[in-house]
CSV table of C-alpha atoms and ligand atoms in Angstrom, one decimal:
chain,number,residue,atom,x,y,z
A,1,UNK,CA,-5.4,-37.1,-8.4
A,2,UNK,CA,-8.3,-38.0,-10.7
A,3,UNK,CA,-11.5,-38.7,-8.8
A,4,UNK,CA,-9.9,-38.0,-5.5
A,5,UNK,CA,-9.1,-34.4,-5.9
A,6,UNK,CA,-8.6,-32.3,-2.8
A,7,UNK,CA,-11.7,-30.4,-1.7
A,8,UNK,CA,-11.1,-26.8,-2.3
A,9,UNK,CA,-12.8,-24.6,0.3
A,10,UNK,CA,-10.4,-21.9,1.4
A,11,UNK,CA,-11.1,-18.3,0.5
A,12,UNK,CA,-8.3,-15.9,1.2
A,13,UNK,CA,-7.6,-12.2,0.7
A,14,UNK,CA,-4.0,-11.0,1.0
A,15,UNK,CA,-3.9,-7.2,1.4
A,16,UNK,CA,-1.6,-4.4,2.3
A,17,UNK,CA,-1.1,-3.9,6.0
A,18,UNK,CA,0.5,-0.4,6.1
A,19,UNK,CA,-2.4,1.8,5.4
A,20,UNK,CA,-6.2,2.3,5.5
A,21,UNK,CA,-6.5,1.5,1.8
A,22,UNK,CA,-5.1,-2.0,2.4
A,23,UNK,CA,-7.2,-2.7,5.5
A,24,UNK,CA,-10.3,-1.2,3.9
A,25,UNK,CA,-9.8,-3.3,0.7
A,26,UNK,CA,-9.5,-6.4,2.9
A,27,UNK,CA,-12.7,-5.6,4.8
A,28,UNK,CA,-14.6,-5.0,1.6
A,29,UNK,CA,-13.4,-8.3,0.1
A,30,UNK,CA,-14.4,-10.1,3.3
A,31,UNK,CA,-17.9,-8.5,3.2
A,32,UNK,CA,-18.4,-9.6,-0.4
A,33,UNK,CA,-16.8,-13.1,-0.3
A,34,UNK,CA,-16.3,-14.1,3.4
A,35,UNK,CA,-12.6,-14.3,2.7
A,36,UNK,CA,-10.1,-15.0,5.5
A,37,UNK,CA,-7.8,-11.9,5.6
A,38,UNK,CA,-4.0,-11.8,5.7
A,39,UNK,CA,-2.1,-8.6,6.0
A,40,UNK,CA,1.4,-8.1,4.6
A,41,UNK,CA,3.8,-5.3,3.7
A,42,UNK,CA,5.6,-5.1,0.3
A,43,UNK,CA,8.7,-6.9,1.7
A,44,UNK,CA,6.6,-9.8,3.0
A,45,UNK,CA,4.1,-10.1,0.2
A,46,UNK,CA,5.8,-12.8,-2.0
A,47,UNK,CA,6.5,-15.1,0.9
A,48,UNK,CA,2.8,-15.0,2.0
A,49,UNK,CA,1.5,-15.4,-1.6
A,50,UNK,CA,3.9,-18.4,-2.0
A,51,UNK,CA,2.7,-19.9,1.3
A,52,UNK,CA,-1.0,-19.5,0.6
A,53,UNK,CA,-0.6,-20.8,-3.0
A,54,UNK,CA,1.0,-24.0,-1.7
A,55,UNK,CA,-2.3,-24.9,0.1
A,56,UNK,CA,-4.1,-27.5,-2.0
A,57,UNK,CA,-7.5,-26.5,-0.4
A,58,UNK,CA,-7.3,-23.0,-1.7
A,59,UNK,CA,-10.4,-22.1,-3.7
A,60,UNK,CA,-10.0,-18.5,-4.3
A,61,UNK,CA,-7.4,-15.8,-3.7
A,62,UNK,CA,-7.8,-12.0,-3.7
A,63,UNK,CA,-4.7,-9.9,-3.7
A,64,UNK,CA,-5.3,-6.2,-2.9
A,65,UNK,CA,-3.3,-3.0,-2.8
A,66,UNK,CA,0.0,-4.8,-3.2
A,67,UNK,CA,2.3,-3.7,-6.1
A,68,UNK,CA,4.9,-5.7,-7.9
A,69,UNK,CA,8.3,-4.6,-8.9
A,70,UNK,CA,10.9,-5.6,-11.5
A,71,UNK,CA,12.3,-7.9,-8.9
A,72,UNK,CA,9.2,-10.0,-8.2
A,73,UNK,CA,6.8,-9.4,-11.1
A,74,UNK,CA,7.8,-12.6,-13.1
A,75,UNK,CA,7.4,-14.8,-10.0
A,76,UNK,CA,4.1,-13.1,-9.2
A,77,UNK,CA,2.8,-14.1,-12.7
A,78,UNK,CA,4.3,-17.6,-12.3
A,79,UNK,CA,2.5,-18.3,-9.0
A,80,UNK,CA,-0.8,-17.0,-10.1
A,81,UNK,CA,-0.6,-18.9,-13.4
A,82,UNK,CA,0.0,-22.1,-11.5
A,83,UNK,CA,-3.0,-21.3,-9.3
A,84,UNK,CA,-5.2,-20.8,-12.4
A,85,UNK,CA,-4.0,-24.2,-13.7
A,86,UNK,CA,-5.4,-25.7,-10.5
A,87,UNK,CA,-8.7,-23.8,-11.2
A,88,UNK,CA,-8.2,-21.5,-8.2
A,89,UNK,CA,-10.1,-18.2,-8.7
A,90,UNK,CA,-7.7,-15.3,-8.6
A,91,UNK,CA,-8.6,-11.7,-8.4
A,92,UNK,CA,-5.9,-8.9,-8.3
A,93,UNK,CA,-7.2,-5.4,-7.4
A,94,UNK,CA,-4.7,-2.6,-7.3
A,95,UNK,CA,-3.6,0.9,-8.2
A,96,UNK,CA,0.2,0.6,-8.2
A,97,UNK,CA,2.1,1.1,-11.4
A,98,UNK,CA,1.9,-2.2,-13.4
A,99,UNK,CA,3.3,-2.9,-16.9
A,100,UNK,CA,1.1,-3.8,-19.8
A,101,UNK,CA,3.1,-7.0,-20.2
A,102,UNK,CA,2.3,-8.2,-16.7
A,103,UNK,CA,-1.4,-7.3,-17.0
A,104,UNK,CA,-1.6,-9.2,-20.3
A,105,UNK,CA,0.2,-12.2,-18.8
A,106,UNK,CA,-2.2,-12.3,-15.9
A,107,UNK,CA,-5.3,-11.8,-18.1
A,108,UNK,CA,-4.2,-14.5,-20.5
A,109,UNK,CA,-4.5,-17.1,-17.7
A,110,UNK,CA,-7.8,-15.5,-16.6
A,111,UNK,CA,-6.7,-13.9,-13.5
A,112,UNK,CA,-9.3,-11.2,-12.9
A,113,UNK,CA,-7.3,-8.0,-13.0
A,114,UNK,CA,-9.0,-4.8,-11.7
A,115,UNK,CA,-6.3,-2.2,-12.1
A,116,UNK,CA,-6.7,1.6,-12.3
A,117,UNK,CA,-3.9,3.9,-11.2
A,118,UNK,CA,-6.5,6.7,-10.9
A,119,UNK,CA,-8.5,5.4,-8.0
A,120,UNK,CA,-7.4,3.8,-4.7
A,121,UNK,CA,-7.8,0.1,-4.3
A,122,UNK,CA,-10.7,0.1,-1.8
A,123,UNK,CA,-12.8,2.3,-4.2
A,124,UNK,CA,-12.1,-0.3,-6.9
A,125,UNK,CA,-13.0,-3.2,-4.6
A,126,UNK,CA,-16.2,-1.3,-3.7
A,127,UNK,CA,-17.1,-0.8,-7.4
A,128,UNK,CA,-16.3,-4.4,-8.2
A,129,UNK,CA,-18.5,-5.9,-5.5
A,130,UNK,CA,-21.1,-3.1,-5.1
A,131,UNK,CA,-24.1,-5.4,-5.6
A,132,UNK,CA,-22.9,-7.7,-2.8
A,133,UNK,CA,-22.1,-5.0,-0.3
A,134,UNK,CA,-24.2,-3.1,2.2
A,135,UNK,CA,-24.6,0.6,1.1
A,136,UNK,CA,-22.7,1.9,4.1
A,137,UNK,CA,-19.6,0.1,2.9
A,138,UNK,CA,-18.9,3.0,0.6
A,139,UNK,CA,-17.7,4.8,3.8
A,140,UNK,CA,-14.7,2.3,4.0
A,141,UNK,CA,-13.9,3.2,0.4
A,142,UNK,CA,-14.2,6.9,1.1
A,143,UNK,CA,-11.9,6.8,4.1
A,144,UNK,CA,-9.3,4.8,2.1
A,145,UNK,CA,-9.4,7.3,-0.7
A,146,UNK,CA,-8.7,10.1,1.7
A,147,UNK,CA,-5.7,8.3,3.2
A,148,UNK,CA,-4.3,7.7,-0.3
A,149,UNK,CA,-4.8,11.3,-1.3
A,150,UNK,CA,-7.3,10.1,-3.9
A,151,UNK,CA,-10.6,11.5,-2.7
A,152,UNK,CA,-10.7,14.0,-5.6
A,153,UNK,CA,-10.8,11.2,-8.2
A,154,UNK,CA,-14.1,10.6,-10.3
A,155,UNK,CA,-15.4,7.6,-8.4
A,156,UNK,CA,-14.1,8.5,-5.0
A,157,UNK,CA,-15.4,12.0,-5.1
A,158,UNK,CA,-18.9,10.7,-6.0
A,159,UNK,CA,-18.8,8.5,-3.0
A,160,UNK,CA,-17.5,11.2,-0.7
A,161,UNK,CA,-20.4,13.4,-1.6
A,162,UNK,CA,-22.7,11.1,0.3
A,163,UNK,CA,-21.0,11.9,3.6
A,164,UNK,CA,-20.1,15.0,5.6
A,165,UNK,CA,-16.5,15.9,4.6
A,166,UNK,CA,-15.2,16.6,8.1
A,167,UNK,CA,-16.8,13.4,9.4
A,168,UNK,CA,-15.1,11.4,6.7
A,169,UNK,CA,-11.7,13.2,7.2
A,170,UNK,CA,-11.5,12.6,10.9
A,171,UNK,CA,-12.6,9.0,10.6
A,172,UNK,CA,-10.0,8.4,7.8
A,173,UNK,CA,-7.2,10.1,9.8
A,174,UNK,CA,-7.9,8.5,13.1
A,175,UNK,CA,-8.1,5.1,11.4
A,176,UNK,CA,-4.8,5.8,9.6
A,177,UNK,CA,-3.0,6.7,12.8
A,178,UNK,CA,-4.3,3.6,14.4
A,179,UNK,CA,-3.0,1.5,11.5
A,180,UNK,CA,0.4,3.3,11.5
A,181,UNK,CA,0.7,3.1,15.3
A,182,UNK,CA,0.1,-0.7,15.3
A,183,UNK,CA,2.3,-1.9,12.5
A,184,UNK,CA,4.0,-4.4,14.8
A,185,UNK,CA,0.8,-5.7,16.2
A,186,UNK,CA,-0.8,-7.9,13.5
A,187,UNK,CA,-3.6,-9.1,15.8
A,188,UNK,CA,-4.6,-5.5,16.4
A,189,UNK,CA,-4.5,-4.7,12.7
A,190,UNK,CA,-6.7,-7.8,12.0
A,191,UNK,CA,-9.1,-6.6,14.7
A,192,UNK,CA,-9.4,-3.3,12.8
A,193,UNK,CA,-10.3,-5.2,9.7
A,194,UNK,CA,-13.0,-7.0,11.8
A,195,UNK,CA,-14.3,-3.6,13.0
A,196,UNK,CA,-14.5,-2.3,9.4
A,197,UNK,CA,-16.1,-5.5,8.2
A,198,UNK,CA,-18.8,-5.0,10.9
A,199,UNK,CA,-19.1,-1.3,9.6
A,200,UNK,CA,-17.6,0.0,12.8
A,201,UNK,CA,-15.7,3.2,12.5
A,202,UNK,CA,-13.2,5.0,14.8
A,203,UNK,CA,-15.8,6.6,17.0
A,204,UNK,CA,-17.0,3.1,17.8
A,205,UNK,CA,-13.6,1.6,18.3
A,206,UNK,CA,-12.3,1.8,21.9
A,207,UNK,CA,-9.2,4.0,22.4
A,208,UNK,CA,-8.8,4.8,18.8
A,209,UNK,CA,-8.9,8.6,19.3
A,210,UNK,CA,-6.4,8.4,22.1
A,211,UNK,CA,-4.1,6.2,20.0
A,212,UNK,CA,-4.3,8.8,17.2
A,213,UNK,CA,-3.5,11.6,19.6
A,214,UNK,CA,-0.4,9.7,20.8
A,215,UNK,CA,0.6,9.2,17.2
A,216,UNK,CA,0.2,12.8,16.4
A,217,UNK,CA,2.3,13.7,19.4
A,218,UNK,CA,5.1,11.4,18.1
A,219,UNK,CA,4.9,12.9,14.7
A,220,UNK,CA,5.2,16.4,16.2
A,221,UNK,CA,8.5,15.2,17.7
A,222,UNK,CA,9.7,13.8,14.4
A,223,UNK,CA,8.8,17.0,12.7
A,224,UNK,CA,11.1,18.9,15.1
A,225,UNK,CA,14.0,16.5,14.3
A,226,UNK,CA,13.5,16.8,10.6
A,227,UNK,CA,13.6,20.6,10.8
A,228,UNK,CA,17.3,20.6,11.3
A,229,UNK,CA,18.2,17.2,10.1
A,230,UNK,CA,17.5,17.0,6.4
A,231,UNK,CA,20.0,17.6,3.6
A,232,UNK,CA,19.4,19.1,0.2
A,233,UNK,CA,20.6,18.0,-3.2
A,234,UNK,CA,19.8,19.8,-6.5
A,235,UNK,CA,16.4,18.1,-7.0
A,236,UNK,CA,15.6,16.5,-3.7
A,237,UNK,CA,15.9,16.6,0.1
A,238,UNK,CA,16.9,13.5,2.1
A,239,UNK,CA,17.3,12.4,5.7
A,240,UNK,CA,18.4,9.3,7.6
A,241,UNK,CA,15.9,8.5,10.3
A,242,UNK,CA,17.0,6.5,13.3
A,243,UNK,CA,14.2,6.6,15.9
A,244,UNK,CA,10.9,6.5,13.9
A,245,UNK,CA,9.6,5.1,10.6
A,246,UNK,CA,10.9,6.5,7.4
A,247,UNK,CA,7.3,6.8,6.0
A,248,UNK,CA,6.3,8.9,9.0
A,249,UNK,CA,9.1,11.4,8.5
A,250,UNK,CA,9.2,11.6,4.7
A,251,UNK,CA,6.3,14.1,4.3
A,252,UNK,CA,8.1,16.5,6.7
A,253,UNK,CA,11.4,16.1,4.7
A,254,UNK,CA,9.4,17.0,1.6
A,255,UNK,CA,7.4,19.8,3.1
A,256,UNK,CA,10.0,21.5,5.3
A,257,UNK,CA,12.7,21.4,2.6
A,258,UNK,CA,10.5,23.0,-0.1
A,259,UNK,CA,11.9,20.6,-2.6
A,260,UNK,CA,9.6,18.7,-5.0
A,261,UNK,CA,11.0,15.3,-3.9
A,262,UNK,CA,11.6,14.1,-0.4
A,263,UNK,CA,13.5,10.9,0.6
A,264,UNK,CA,13.7,9.4,4.1
A,265,UNK,CA,15.5,6.2,4.9
A,266,UNK,CA,15.9,4.0,7.9
A,267,UNK,CA,18.1,1.0,8.6
A,268,UNK,CA,16.0,-2.1,8.8
A,269,UNK,CA,16.2,-4.5,11.7
A,270,UNK,CA,17.9,-7.0,9.4
A,271,UNK,CA,20.7,-4.4,9.0
A,272,UNK,CA,21.6,-5.2,5.5
A,273,UNK,CA,19.1,-2.8,4.0
A,274,UNK,CA,17.7,0.7,4.3
A,275,UNK,CA,13.9,1.0,4.0
A,276,UNK,CA,13.5,4.1,1.8
A,277,UNK,CA,10.4,6.3,1.5
A,278,UNK,CA,10.0,8.7,-1.4
A,279,UNK,CA,7.4,11.4,-1.8
A,280,UNK,CA,6.7,14.0,-4.5
A,281,UNK,CA,5.0,17.4,-4.0
A,282,UNK,CA,1.7,18.2,-5.7
A,283,UNK,CA,3.6,19.9,-8.5
A,284,UNK,CA,6.0,17.0,-9.1
A,285,UNK,CA,5.5,15.9,-12.6
A,286,UNK,CA,7.7,12.9,-12.6
A,287,UNK,CA,6.4,9.4,-11.9
A,288,UNK,CA,8.7,8.6,-9.0
A,289,UNK,CA,7.7,4.9,-8.7
A,290,UNK,CA,8.9,4.4,-12.3
A,291,UNK,CA,12.3,5.8,-11.4
A,292,UNK,CA,12.7,4.0,-8.1
A,293,UNK,CA,11.6,0.6,-9.4
A,294,UNK,CA,14.4,0.0,-12.0
A,295,UNK,CA,17.0,2.0,-10.0
A,296,UNK,CA,16.4,-0.1,-6.8
A,297,UNK,CA,16.6,-3.3,-8.9
A,298,UNK,CA,19.9,-2.2,-10.5
A,299,UNK,CA,21.4,-1.7,-7.0
A,300,UNK,CA,20.4,-5.1,-5.8
A,301,UNK,CA,17.3,-3.9,-4.0
A,302,UNK,CA,13.6,-3.7,-4.8
A,303,UNK,CA,11.0,-0.9,-5.0
A,304,UNK,CA,8.4,1.0,-6.8
A,305,UNK,CA,4.9,2.3,-6.3
A,306,UNK,CA,2.9,5.3,-7.2
A,307,UNK,CA,3.8,8.5,-9.0
A,308,UNK,CA,4.1,10.7,-5.9
A,309,UNK,CA,4.5,8.1,-3.2
A,310,UNK,CA,6.8,5.1,-3.4
A,311,UNK,CA,9.3,3.1,-1.5
A,312,UNK,CA,12.3,0.8,-1.8
A,313,UNK,CA,14.6,-1.5,0.0
A,314,UNK,CA,18.2,-0.6,-0.8
A,315,UNK,CA,21.4,-2.4,0.3
A,316,UNK,CA,23.1,-0.3,3.0
A,317,UNK,CA,26.3,0.2,1.0
A,318,UNK,CA,24.3,1.5,-2.0
A,319,UNK,CA,22.2,4.3,-0.3
A,320,UNK,CA,24.5,7.1,-1.5
A,321,UNK,CA,24.5,5.8,-5.0
A,322,UNK,CA,20.7,5.6,-4.8
A,323,UNK,CA,20.4,9.3,-3.8
A,324,UNK,CA,22.9,10.4,-6.3
A,325,UNK,CA,21.3,8.5,-9.2
A,326,UNK,CA,17.8,9.6,-8.1
A,327,UNK,CA,19.0,13.2,-8.0
A,328,UNK,CA,20.6,12.9,-11.5
A,329,UNK,CA,17.5,11.3,-13.0
A,330,UNK,CA,15.4,14.1,-11.9
A,331,UNK,CA,17.5,16.7,-13.7
A,332,UNK,CA,15.5,18.9,-15.9
A,333,UNK,CA,12.3,16.9,-15.3
A,334,UNK,CA,10.8,18.7,-12.3
B,1,MN,MN1,-3.4,2.1,-1.8
């Protein structure tokens, strides 16, 4: 390769596709670096990272709002280490739970790690690239923080002060329902990133309020089903969802049951697994992501995430064990 090394020119940002924080982070990275955006979910993230890393023309890679789990963290470090050896710039910006060991391993090969579990990813991207961003970009960070229940954090709340609260809330919420309602339409999600990058917000995006209304109507239907569908265990409530997403239903399982932990699970199209969503109430003191991560791995699945919001992929035959173990591990800790 000496003297004829491949010209490196490709600038890529891989971000989370399932919520406003992921899309907002991608838009901010693109504003700051011109990166080409790719959106993935937790299940698809490693395949995409592997695929992009295999491109010899890759010059820089941002990874945003995507957590690692016991199952993939070593491969994650391995791939990024190999990229650093090829002198690819790598920046990882995130707020999912991440062990000290992994952070150290990444930093030792000079991956730039921006990691704070106390602020949403987009707020951290905004703070990282503030000088390169138009001032109005802070609105992307603010809307992302609201979506992630993190608008009360030190940096996010400062940014929120610059805007009218209701204006920010409705923009964040309409955006969120557009993201949730278009999970199977990647082109649409990418067009939302385009809009955000151009500093266009829901009131300037055609049909976004009507899409949000339809989504709210769907959720009202889900709420009715959850009302008499959830089951209670000592420390949690759970429900199998068949005709909607588990993540849309889980907040209703939590809220309607009055328990401190709610679990909703749905069979995935690949049949072998359940997609599981877990939420904790405001008063839940346990870090749910740290329970779910090793538990899912021990059952042959994967999972993890935040303290009051996390998810997992659990083999179908293990779902009862998962619920039982989860319930047991919460004993005396809530
Ligand atoms: Mn996030």
